[in-house]
């Protein structure tokens, strides 16, 4: 499956940028490899399967480490999509909000 929407592409771009900023380029590619190998999740499917992405990141970094990575990604998405959520949101919730705004 491919990223076939501008929203999907922008979400993937946010994830990509946040991972690179937080961990560096090499680590980002290792994470994508691990997610595809062990979870069957391709990079271009992250916006369609955010729960799988979160499970994979948790298995790599543990719960606390995953929360930090997730927060970096959420901040990038809020910035890119101009979201003004006041409460703490999960990665999945932010993606659902973004997709809901586009309907």
PDB file of N, CA and C in Angstrom:
ATOM      1  N   UNK A   1       0.842  -1.176   0.000  1.00  0.00           N
ATOM      2  CA  UNK A   1       0.000   0.000   0.000  1.00  0.00           C
ATOM      3  C   UNK A   1       0.886   1.238   0.000  1.00  0.00           C
ATOM      4  N   UNK A   2       0.457   2.260  -0.671  1.00  0.00           N
ATOM      5  CA  UNK A   2       1.256   3.475  -0.765  1.00  0.00           C
ATOM      6  C   UNK A   2       0.528   4.640  -0.129  1.00  0.00           C
ATOM      7  N   UNK A   3       1.299   5.670   0.170  1.00  0.00           N
ATOM      8  CA  UNK A   3       0.709   6.902   0.662  1.00  0.00           C
ATOM      9  C   UNK A   3       0.041   7.549  -0.544  1.00  0.00           C
ATOM     10  N   UNK A   4      -1.272   7.669  -0.521  1.00  0.00           N
ATOM     11  CA  UNK A   4      -1.969   8.164  -1.695  1.00  0.00           C
ATOM     12  C   UNK A   4      -2.738   9.453  -1.441  1.00  0.00           C
ATOM     13  N   UNK A   5      -2.524  10.063  -0.303  1.00  0.00           N
ATOM     14  CA  UNK A   5      -3.199  11.319  -0.009  1.00  0.00           C
ATOM     15  C   UNK A   5      -2.176  12.349   0.445  1.00  0.00           C
ATOM     16  N   UNK A   6      -2.444  13.611   0.164  1.00  0.00           N
ATOM     17  CA  UNK A   6      -1.543  14.652   0.672  1.00  0.00           C
ATOM     18  C   UNK A   6      -1.451  14.646   2.196  1.00  0.00           C
ATOM     19  N   UNK A   7      -2.565  14.328   2.865  1.00  0.00           N
ATOM     20  CA  UNK A   7      -2.562  14.276   4.336  1.00  0.00           C
ATOM     21  C   UNK A   7      -1.663  13.147   4.814  1.00  0.00           C
ATOM     22  N   UNK A   8      -1.799  11.975   4.196  1.00  0.00           N
ATOM     23  CA  UNK A   8      -0.940  10.845   4.552  1.00  0.00           C
ATOM     24  C   UNK A   8       0.524  11.170   4.352  1.00  0.00           C
ATOM     25  N   UNK A   9       0.837  11.807   3.244  1.00  0.00           N
ATOM     26  CA  UNK A   9       2.223  12.193   2.963  1.00  0.00           C
ATOM     27  C   UNK A   9       2.740  13.169   4.007  1.00  0.00           C
ATOM     28  N   UNK A  10       1.900  14.111   4.396  1.00  0.00           N
ATOM     29  CA  UNK A  10       2.320  15.108   5.386  1.00  0.00           C
ATOM     30  C   UNK A  10       2.514  14.478   6.765  1.00  0.00           C
ATOM     31  N   UNK A  11       1.666  13.524   7.123  1.00  0.00           N
ATOM     32  CA  UNK A  11       1.826  12.821   8.396  1.00  0.00           C
ATOM     33  C   UNK A  11       3.148  12.051   8.401  1.00  0.00           C
ATOM     34  N   UNK A  12       3.423  11.325   7.313  1.00  0.00           N
ATOM     35  CA  UNK A  12       4.674  10.567   7.210  1.00  0.00           C
ATOM     36  C   UNK A  12       5.867  11.515   7.291  1.00  0.00           C
ATOM     37  N   UNK A  13       5.773  12.653   6.644  1.00  0.00           N
ATOM     38  CA  UNK A  13       6.846  13.645   6.686  1.00  0.00           C
ATOM     39  C   UNK A  13       7.089  14.125   8.110  1.00  0.00           C
ATOM     40  N   UNK A  14       6.022  14.336   8.869  1.00  0.00           N
ATOM     41  CA  UNK A  14       6.149  14.748  10.269  1.00  0.00           C
ATOM     42  C   UNK A  14       6.843  13.674  11.106  1.00  0.00           C
ATOM     43  N   UNK A  15       6.424  12.430  10.923  1.00  0.00           N
ATOM     44  CA  UNK A  15       7.041  11.314  11.647  1.00  0.00           C
ATOM     45  C   UNK A  15       8.515  11.238  11.293  1.00  0.00           C
ATOM     46  N   UNK A  16       8.809  11.310  10.007  1.00  0.00           N
ATOM     47  CA  UNK A  16      10.178  11.210   9.514  1.00  0.00           C
ATOM     48  C   UNK A  16      11.062  12.317  10.108  1.00  0.00           C
ATOM     49  N   UNK A  17      10.583  13.541  10.046  1.00  0.00           N
ATOM     50  CA  UNK A  17      11.344  14.684  10.564  1.00  0.00           C
ATOM     51  C   UNK A  17      11.558  14.574  12.066  1.00  0.00           C
ATOM     52  N   UNK A  18      10.508  14.216  12.792  1.00  0.00           N
ATOM     53  CA  UNK A  18      10.619  14.112  14.260  1.00  0.00           C
ATOM     54  C   UNK A  18      11.574  12.998  14.673  1.00  0.00           C
ATOM     55  N   UNK A  19      11.503  11.858  14.005  1.00  0.00           N
ATOM     56  CA  UNK A  19      12.430  10.763  14.327  1.00  0.00           C
ATOM     57  C   UNK A  19      13.869  11.169  14.047  1.00  0.00           C
ATOM     58  N   UNK A  20      14.076  11.836  12.929  1.00  0.00           N
ATOM     59  CA  UNK A  20      15.438  12.249  12.597  1.00  0.00           C
ATOM     60  C   UNK A  20      15.969  13.268  13.589  1.00  0.00           C
ATOM     61  N   UNK A  21      15.143  14.212  13.975  1.00  0.00           N
ATOM     62  CA  UNK A  21      15.570  15.221  14.964  1.00  0.00           C
ATOM     63  C   UNK A  21      15.862  14.592  16.318  1.00  0.00           C
ATOM     64  N   UNK A  22      15.008  13.657  16.730  1.00  0.00           N
ATOM     65  CA  UNK A  22      15.147  13.054  18.055  1.00  0.00           C
ATOM     66  C   UNK A  22      16.274  12.028  18.123  1.00  0.00           C
ATOM     67  N   UNK A  23      16.458  11.266  17.034  1.00  0.00           N
ATOM     68  CA  UNK A  23      17.357  10.114  17.098  1.00  0.00           C
ATOM     69  C   UNK A  23      18.496  10.122  16.087  1.00  0.00           C
ATOM     70  N   UNK A  24      18.358  10.920  15.049  1.00  0.00           N
ATOM     71  CA  UNK A  24      19.361  10.932  13.985  1.00  0.00           C
ATOM     72  C   UNK A  24      18.914  10.086  12.803  1.00  0.00           C
ATOM     73  N   UNK A  25      19.500  10.371  11.658  1.00  0.00           N
ATOM     74  CA  UNK A  25      19.108   9.708  10.418  1.00  0.00           C
ATOM     75  C   UNK A  25      19.309   8.207  10.418  1.00  0.00           C
ATOM     76  N   UNK A  26      20.439   7.739  10.900  1.00  0.00           N
ATOM     77  CA  UNK A  26      20.715   6.299  10.889  1.00  0.00           C
ATOM     78  C   UNK A  26      19.732   5.534  11.763  1.00  0.00           C
ATOM     79  N   UNK A  27      19.470   6.066  12.943  1.00  0.00           N
ATOM     80  CA  UNK A  27      18.541   5.401  13.860  1.00  0.00           C
ATOM     81  C   UNK A  27      17.134   5.366  13.278  1.00  0.00           C
ATOM     82  N   UNK A  28      16.761   6.426  12.597  1.00  0.00           N
ATOM     83  CA  UNK A  28      15.440   6.491  11.963  1.00  0.00           C
ATOM     84  C   UNK A  28      15.271   5.330  10.984  1.00  0.00           C
ATOM     85  N   UNK A  29      16.280   5.083  10.177  1.00  0.00           N
ATOM     86  CA  UNK A  29      16.194   3.989   9.197  1.00  0.00           C
ATOM     87  C   UNK A  29      16.165   2.619   9.867  1.00  0.00           C
ATOM     88  N   UNK A  30      16.865   2.481  10.974  1.00  0.00           N
ATOM     89  CA  UNK A  30      16.834   1.232  11.725  1.00  0.00           C
ATOM     90  C   UNK A  30      15.430   0.985  12.283  1.00  0.00           C
ATOM     91  N   UNK A  31      14.806   2.039  12.772  1.00  0.00           N
ATOM     92  CA  UNK A  31      13.440   1.915  13.301  1.00  0.00           C
ATOM     93  C   UNK A  31      12.486   1.490  12.206  1.00  0.00           C
ATOM     94  N   UNK A  32      12.561   2.123  11.038  1.00  0.00           N
ATOM     95  CA  UNK A  32      11.692   1.739   9.918  1.00  0.00           C
ATOM     96  C   UNK A  32      11.922   0.282   9.516  1.00  0.00           C
ATOM     97  N   UNK A  33      13.181  -0.141   9.494  1.00  0.00           N
ATOM     98  CA  UNK A  33      13.498  -1.524   9.151  1.00  0.00           C
ATOM     99  C   UNK A  33      12.874  -2.479  10.161  1.00  0.00           C
ATOM    100  N   UNK A  34      13.051  -2.187  11.443  1.00  0.00           N
ATOM    101  CA  UNK A  34      12.511  -3.028  12.508  1.00  0.00           C
ATOM    102  C   UNK A  34      10.988  -3.092  12.445  1.00  0.00           C
ATOM    103  N   UNK A  35      10.340  -1.939  12.222  1.00  0.00           N
ATOM    104  CA  UNK A  35       8.882  -1.907  12.144  1.00  0.00           C
ATOM    105  C   UNK A  35       8.369  -2.764  10.992  1.00  0.00           C
ATOM    106  N   UNK A  36       9.066  -2.723   9.867  1.00  0.00           N
ATOM    107  CA  UNK A  36       8.628  -3.535   8.731  1.00  0.00           C
ATOM    108  C   UNK A  36       8.923  -5.016   8.965  1.00  0.00           C
ATOM    109  N   UNK A  37      10.104  -5.313   9.481  1.00  0.00           N
ATOM    110  CA  UNK A  37      10.512  -6.705   9.691  1.00  0.00           C
ATOM    111  C   UNK A  37       9.665  -7.392  10.760  1.00  0.00           C
ATOM    112  N   UNK A  38       9.489  -6.749  11.899  1.00  0.00           N
ATOM    113  CA  UNK A  38       8.828  -7.399  13.032  1.00  0.00           C
ATOM    114  C   UNK A  38       7.330  -7.103  13.170  1.00  0.00           C
ATOM    115  N   UNK A  39       6.871  -6.026  12.564  1.00  0.00           N
ATOM    116  CA  UNK A  39       5.464  -5.654  12.706  1.00  0.00           C
ATOM    117  C   UNK A  39       4.727  -5.573  11.375  1.00  0.00           C
ATOM    118  N   UNK A  40       5.450  -5.803  10.280  1.00  0.00           N
ATOM    119  CA  UNK A  40       4.821  -5.753   8.961  1.00  0.00           C
ATOM    120  C   UNK A  40       4.324  -4.367   8.595  1.00  0.00           C
ATOM    121  N   UNK A  41       4.905  -3.349   9.196  1.00  0.00           N
ATOM    122  CA  UNK A  41       4.469  -1.970   8.982  1.00  0.00           C
ATOM    123  C   UNK A  41       5.487  -1.223   8.134  1.00  0.00           C
ATOM    124  N   UNK A  42       5.071  -0.853   6.947  1.00  0.00           N
ATOM    125  CA  UNK A  42       5.929  -0.057   6.077  1.00  0.00           C
ATOM    126  C   UNK A  42       5.787   1.412   6.457  1.00  0.00           C
ATOM    127  N   UNK A  43       6.840   2.154   6.190  1.00  0.00           N
ATOM    128  CA  UNK A  43       6.851   3.582   6.514  1.00  0.00           C
ATOM    129  C   UNK A  43       5.627   4.289   5.947  1.00  0.00           C
ATOM    130  N   UNK A  44       5.271   3.977   4.717  1.00  0.00           N
ATOM    131  CA  UNK A  44       4.169   4.682   4.064  1.00  0.00           C
ATOM    132  C   UNK A  44       2.793   4.233   4.550  1.00  0.00           C
ATOM    133  N   UNK A  45       2.749   3.338   5.549  1.00  0.00           N
ATOM    134  CA  UNK A  45       1.480   2.892   6.134  1.00  0.00           C
ATOM    135  C   UNK A  45       1.251   3.414   7.546  1.00  0.00           C
ATOM    136  N   UNK A  46       2.205   4.165   8.064  1.00  0.00           N
ATOM    137  CA  UNK A  46       2.127   4.618   9.457  1.00  0.00           C
ATOM    138  C   UNK A  46       0.840   5.391   9.730  1.00  0.00           C
ATOM    139  N   UNK A  47       0.442   6.255   8.823  1.00  0.00           N
ATOM    140  CA  UNK A  47      -0.769   7.060   9.040  1.00  0.00           C
ATOM    141  C   UNK A  47      -2.040   6.212   8.997  1.00  0.00           C
ATOM    142  N   UNK A  48      -1.967   5.036   8.384  1.00  0.00           N
ATOM    143  CA  UNK A  48      -3.118   4.135   8.309  1.00  0.00           C
ATOM    144  C   UNK A  48      -3.168   3.160   9.484  1.00  0.00           C
ATOM    145  N   UNK A  49      -2.020   2.904  10.091  1.00  0.00           N
ATOM    146  CA  UNK A  49      -1.927   1.932  11.183  1.00  0.00           C
ATOM    147  C   UNK A  49      -1.144   2.530  12.353  1.00  0.00           C
ATOM    148  N   UNK A  50      -1.634   3.640  12.916  1.00  0.00           N
ATOM    149  CA  UNK A  50      -0.867   4.290  13.990  1.00  0.00           C
ATOM    150  C   UNK A  50      -0.719   3.441  15.247  1.00  0.00           C
ATOM    151  N   UNK A  51      -1.698   2.566  15.510  1.00  0.00           N
ATOM    152  CA  UNK A  51      -1.590   1.698  16.692  1.00  0.00           C
ATOM    153  C   UNK A  51      -0.414   0.740  16.546  1.00  0.00           C
ATOM    154  N   UNK A  52      -0.230   0.204  15.347  1.00  0.00           N
ATOM    155  CA  UNK A  52       0.893  -0.699  15.088  1.00  0.00           C
ATOM    156  C   UNK A  52       2.207   0.052  15.237  1.00  0.00           C
ATOM    157  N   UNK A  53       2.254   1.260  14.728  1.00  0.00           N
ATOM    158  CA  UNK A  53       3.448   2.085  14.868  1.00  0.00           C
ATOM    159  C   UNK A  53       3.788   2.275  16.350  1.00  0.00           C
ATOM    160  N   UNK A  54       2.795   2.619  17.149  1.00  0.00           N
ATOM    161  CA  UNK A  54       3.023   2.837  18.586  1.00  0.00           C
ATOM    162  C   UNK A  54       3.500   1.567  19.282  1.00  0.00           C
ATOM    163  N   UNK A  55       2.897   0.420  18.939  1.00  0.00           N
ATOM    164  CA  UNK A  55       3.350  -0.856  19.528  1.00  0.00           C
ATOM    165  C   UNK A  55       4.812  -1.132  19.169  1.00  0.00           C
ATOM    166  N   UNK A  56       5.152  -0.885  17.922  1.00  0.00           N
ATOM    167  CA  UNK A  56       6.529  -1.117  17.479  1.00  0.00           C
ATOM    168  C   UNK A  56       7.520  -0.219  18.191  1.00  0.00           C
ATOM    169  N   UNK A  57       7.198   1.059  18.283  1.00  0.00           N
ATOM    170  CA  UNK A  57       8.093   2.007  18.958  1.00  0.00           C
ATOM    171  C   UNK A  57       8.221   1.640  20.437  1.00  0.00           C
ATOM    172  N   UNK A  58       7.123   1.196  21.057  1.00  0.00           N
ATOM    173  CA  UNK A  58       7.180   0.760  22.463  1.00  0.00           C
ATOM    174  C   UNK A  58       8.064  -0.462  22.638  1.00  0.00           C
ATOM    175  N   UNK A  59       8.025  -1.359  21.663  1.00  0.00           N
ATOM    176  CA  UNK A  59       8.858  -2.559  21.781  1.00  0.00           C
ATOM    177  C   UNK A  59      10.336  -2.214  21.615  1.00  0.00           C
ATOM    178  N   UNK A  60      10.635  -1.161  20.888  1.00  0.00           N
ATOM    179  CA  UNK A  60      12.029  -0.742  20.700  1.00  0.00           C
ATOM    180  C   UNK A  60      12.531   0.028  21.924  1.00  0.00           C
ATOM    181  N   UNK A  61      11.750   0.998  22.383  1.00  0.00           N
ATOM    182  CA  UNK A  61      12.220   1.945  23.394  1.00  0.00           C
ATOM    183  C   UNK A  61      11.622   1.747  24.777  1.00  0.00           C
ATOM    184  N   UNK A  62      10.675   0.813  24.913  1.00  0.00           N
ATOM    185  CA  UNK A  62       9.967   0.671  26.175  1.00  0.00           C
ATOM    186  C   UNK A  62       8.898   1.744  26.273  1.00  0.00           C
ATOM    187  N   UNK A  63       8.029   1.624  27.262  1.00  0.00           N
ATOM    188  CA  UNK A  63       6.902   2.547  27.393  1.00  0.00           C
ATOM    189  C   UNK A  63       7.349   3.998  27.570  1.00  0.00           C
ATOM    190  N   UNK A  64       8.300   4.226  28.465  1.00  0.00           N
ATOM    191  CA  UNK A  64       8.739   5.599  28.742  1.00  0.00           C
ATOM    192  C   UNK A  64       9.458   6.212  27.547  1.00  0.00           C
ATOM    193  N   UNK A  65      10.327   5.455  26.926  1.00  0.00           N
ATOM    194  CA  UNK A  65      11.030   5.958  25.742  1.00  0.00           C
ATOM    195  C   UNK A  65      10.075   6.234  24.600  1.00  0.00           C
ATOM    196  N   UNK A  66       9.080   5.366  24.430  1.00  0.00           N
ATOM    197  CA  UNK A  66       8.083   5.545  23.372  1.00  0.00           C
ATOM    198  C   UNK A  66       7.278   6.822  23.596  1.00  0.00           C
ATOM    199  N   UNK A  67       6.976   7.127  24.858  1.00  0.00           N
ATOM    200  CA  UNK A  67       6.227   8.358  25.156  1.00  0.00           C
ATOM    201  C   UNK A  67       7.006   9.597  24.710  1.00  0.00           C
ATOM    202  N   UNK A  68       8.310   9.565  24.911  1.00  0.00           N
ATOM    203  CA  UNK A  68       9.155  10.696  24.518  1.00  0.00           C
ATOM    204  C   UNK A  68       9.179  10.832  22.991  1.00  0.00           C
ATOM    205  N   UNK A  69       9.360   9.716  22.298  1.00  0.00           N
ATOM    206  CA  UNK A  69       9.364   9.718  20.830  1.00  0.00           C
ATOM    207  C   UNK A  69       8.005  10.179  20.313  1.00  0.00           C
ATOM    208  N   UNK A  70       6.951   9.643  20.880  1.00  0.00           N
ATOM    209  CA  UNK A  70       5.601   9.996  20.469  1.00  0.00           C
ATOM    210  C   UNK A  70       5.350  11.495  20.661  1.00  0.00           C
ATOM    211  N   UNK A  71       5.798  12.039  21.764  1.00  0.00           N
ATOM    212  CA  UNK A  71       5.609  13.468  22.023  1.00  0.00           C
ATOM    213  C   UNK A  71       6.359  14.322  20.999  1.00  0.00           C
ATOM    214  N   UNK A  72       7.545  13.915  20.609  1.00  0.00           N
ATOM    215  CA  UNK A  72       8.289  14.640  19.569  1.00  0.00           C
ATOM    216  C   UNK A  72       7.501  14.656  18.258  1.00  0.00           C
ATOM    217  N   UNK A  73       6.941  13.513  17.910  1.00  0.00           N
ATOM    218  CA  UNK A  73       6.165  13.405  16.673  1.00  0.00           C
ATOM    219  C   UNK A  73       4.889  14.239  16.775  1.00  0.00           C
ATOM    220  N   UNK A  74       4.210  14.166  17.905  1.00  0.00           N
ATOM    221  CA  UNK A  74       2.974  14.926  18.109  1.00  0.00           C
ATOM    222  C   UNK A  74       3.245  16.426  17.987  1.00  0.00           C
ATOM    223  N   UNK A  75       4.314  16.889  18.587  1.00  0.00           N
ATOM    224  CA  UNK A  75       4.637  18.314  18.504  1.00  0.00           C
ATOM    225  C   UNK A  75       4.865  18.743  17.059  1.00  0.00           C
ATOM    226  N   UNK A  76       5.553  17.922  16.293  1.00  0.00           N
ATOM    227  CA  UNK A  76       5.789  18.234  14.882  1.00  0.00           C
ATOM    228  C   UNK A  76       4.469  18.244  14.111  1.00  0.00           C
ATOM    229  N   UNK A  77       3.590  17.291  14.387  1.00  0.00           N
ATOM    230  CA  UNK A  77       2.308  17.240  13.696  1.00  0.00           C
ATOM    231  C   UNK A  77       1.436  18.439  14.075  1.00  0.00           C
ATOM    232  N   UNK A  78       1.417  18.812  15.345  1.00  0.00           N
ATOM    233  CA  UNK A  78       0.638  19.969  15.778  1.00  0.00           C
ATOM    234  C   UNK A  78       1.131  21.239  15.079  1.00  0.00           C
ATOM    235  N   UNK A  79       2.428  21.342  14.961  1.00  0.00           N
ATOM    236  CA  UNK A  79       3.019  22.494  14.286  1.00  0.00           C
ATOM    237  C   UNK A  79       2.666  22.484  12.791  1.00  0.00           C
ATOM    238  N   UNK A  80       2.851  21.371  12.135  1.00  0.00           N
ATOM    239  CA  UNK A  80       2.619  21.275  10.695  1.00  0.00           C
ATOM    240  C   UNK A  80       1.158  21.434  10.307  1.00  0.00           C
ATOM    241  N   UNK A  81       0.268  20.899  11.146  1.00  0.00           N
ATOM    242  CA  UNK A  81      -1.161  20.957  10.837  1.00  0.00           C
ATOM    243  C   UNK A  81      -1.883  22.081  11.580  1.00  0.00           C
ATOM    244  N   UNK A  82      -1.108  22.887  12.317  1.00  0.00           N
ATOM    245  CA  UNK A  82      -1.663  24.021  13.055  1.00  0.00           C
ATOM    246  C   UNK A  82      -2.800  23.600  14.003  1.00  0.00           C
ATOM    247  N   UNK A  83      -2.509  22.575  14.794  1.00  0.00           N
ATOM    248  CA  UNK A  83      -3.474  22.087  15.781  1.00  0.00           C
ATOM    249  C   UNK A  83      -3.262  22.828  17.086  1.00  0.00           C
ATOM    250  N   UNK A  84      -4.354  23.140  17.758  1.00  0.00           N
ATOM    251  CA  UNK A  84      -4.269  23.849  19.031  1.00  0.00           C
ATOM    252  C   UNK A  84      -4.961  23.052  20.117  1.00  0.00           C
ATOM    253  N   UNK A  85      -4.558  21.821  20.280  1.00  0.00           N
ATOM    254  CA  UNK A  85      -5.148  20.981  21.313  1.00  0.00           C
ATOM    255  C   UNK A  85      -4.519  21.334  22.647  1.00  0.00           C
ATOM    256  N   UNK A  86      -5.360  21.576  23.630  1.00  0.00           N
ATOM    257  CA  UNK A  86      -4.850  21.966  24.943  1.00  0.00           C
ATOM    258  C   UNK A  86      -4.549  20.752  25.822  1.00  0.00           C
ATOM    259  N   UNK A  87      -5.312  19.685  25.643  1.00  0.00           N
ATOM    260  CA  UNK A  87      -5.083  18.499  26.468  1.00  0.00           C
ATOM    261  C   UNK A  87      -4.010  17.620  25.825  1.00  0.00           C
ATOM    262  N   UNK A  88      -3.457  16.761  26.604  1.00  0.00           N
ATOM    263  CA  UNK A  88      -2.428  15.845  26.115  1.00  0.00           C
ATOM    264  C   UNK A  88      -3.084  14.791  25.230  1.00  0.00           C
ATOM    265  N   UNK A  89      -2.584  14.645  24.032  1.00  0.00           N
ATOM    266  CA  UNK A  89      -3.153  13.700  23.079  1.00  0.00           C
ATOM    267  C   UNK A  89      -2.139  12.630  22.740  1.00  0.00           C
ATOM    268  N   UNK A  90      -2.638  11.467  22.353  1.00  0.00           N
ATOM    269  CA  UNK A  90      -1.763  10.396  21.890  1.00  0.00           C
ATOM    270  C   UNK A  90      -1.532  10.564  20.388  1.00  0.00           C
ATOM    271  N   UNK A  91      -0.578   9.842  19.874  1.00  0.00           N
ATOM    272  CA  UNK A  91      -0.279   9.838  18.445  1.00  0.00           C
ATOM    273  C   UNK A  91      -1.524   9.445  17.650  1.00  0.00           C
ATOM    274  N   UNK A  92      -2.201   8.414  18.096  1.00  0.00           N
ATOM    275  CA  UNK A  92      -3.407   7.931  17.418  1.00  0.00           C
ATOM    276  C   UNK A  92      -4.478   9.016  17.426  1.00  0.00           C
ATOM    277  N   UNK A  93      -4.693   9.674  18.551  1.00  0.00           N
ATOM    278  CA  UNK A  93      -5.708  10.727  18.652  1.00  0.00           C
ATOM    279  C   UNK A  93      -5.406  11.899  17.713  1.00  0.00           C
ATOM    280  N   UNK A  94      -4.147  12.278  17.636  1.00  0.00           N
ATOM    281  CA  UNK A  94      -3.768  13.387  16.762  1.00  0.00           C
ATOM    282  C   UNK A  94      -4.024  13.023  15.298  1.00  0.00           C
ATOM    283  N   UNK A  95      -3.676  11.805  14.910  1.00  0.00           N
ATOM    284  CA  UNK A  95      -3.933  11.380  13.533  1.00  0.00           C
ATOM    285  C   UNK A  95      -5.434  11.384  13.248  1.00  0.00           C
ATOM    286  N   UNK A  96      -6.235  10.892  14.174  1.00  0.00           N
ATOM    287  CA  UNK A  96      -7.685  10.906  13.986  1.00  0.00           C
ATOM    288  C   UNK A  96      -8.220  12.336  13.881  1.00  0.00           C
ATOM    289  N   UNK A  97      -7.676  13.234  14.670  1.00  0.00           N
ATOM    290  CA  UNK A  97      -8.078  14.643  14.593  1.00  0.00           C
ATOM    291  C   UNK A  97      -7.744  15.227  13.226  1.00  0.00           C
ATOM    292  N   UNK A  98      -6.539  14.958  12.765  1.00  0.00           N
ATOM    293  CA  UNK A  98      -6.110  15.466  11.454  1.00  0.00           C
ATOM    294  C   UNK A  98      -7.005  14.920  10.354  1.00  0.00           C
ATOM    295  N   UNK A  99      -7.240  13.639  10.379  1.00  0.00           N
ATOM    296  CA  UNK A  99      -8.089  13.034   9.335  1.00  0.00           C
ATOM    297  C   UNK A  99      -9.519  13.546   9.420  1.00  0.00           C
ATOM    298  N   UNK A 100     -10.014  13.778  10.623  1.00  0.00           N
ATOM    299  CA  UNK A 100     -11.365  14.300  10.807  1.00  0.00           C
ATOM    300  C   UNK A 100     -11.526  15.709  10.280  1.00  0.00           C
ATOM    301  N   UNK A 101     -10.478  16.503  10.378  1.00  0.00           N
ATOM    302  CA  UNK A 101     -10.526  17.882   9.879  1.00  0.00           C
ATOM    303  C   UNK A 101     -10.558  17.936   8.356  1.00  0.00           C
ATOM    304  N   UNK A 102     -10.100  16.869   7.721  1.00  0.00           N
ATOM    305  CA  UNK A 102      -9.996  16.867   6.262  1.00  0.00           C
ATOM    306  C   UNK A 102     -11.245  16.393   5.562  1.00  0.00           C
ATOM    307  N   UNK A 103     -12.242  15.954   6.298  1.00  0.00           N
ATOM    308  CA  UNK A 103     -13.460  15.427   5.672  1.00  0.00           C
ATOM    309  C   UNK A 103     -14.371  16.537   5.235  1.00  0.00           C
TER     310      UNK A 103
END
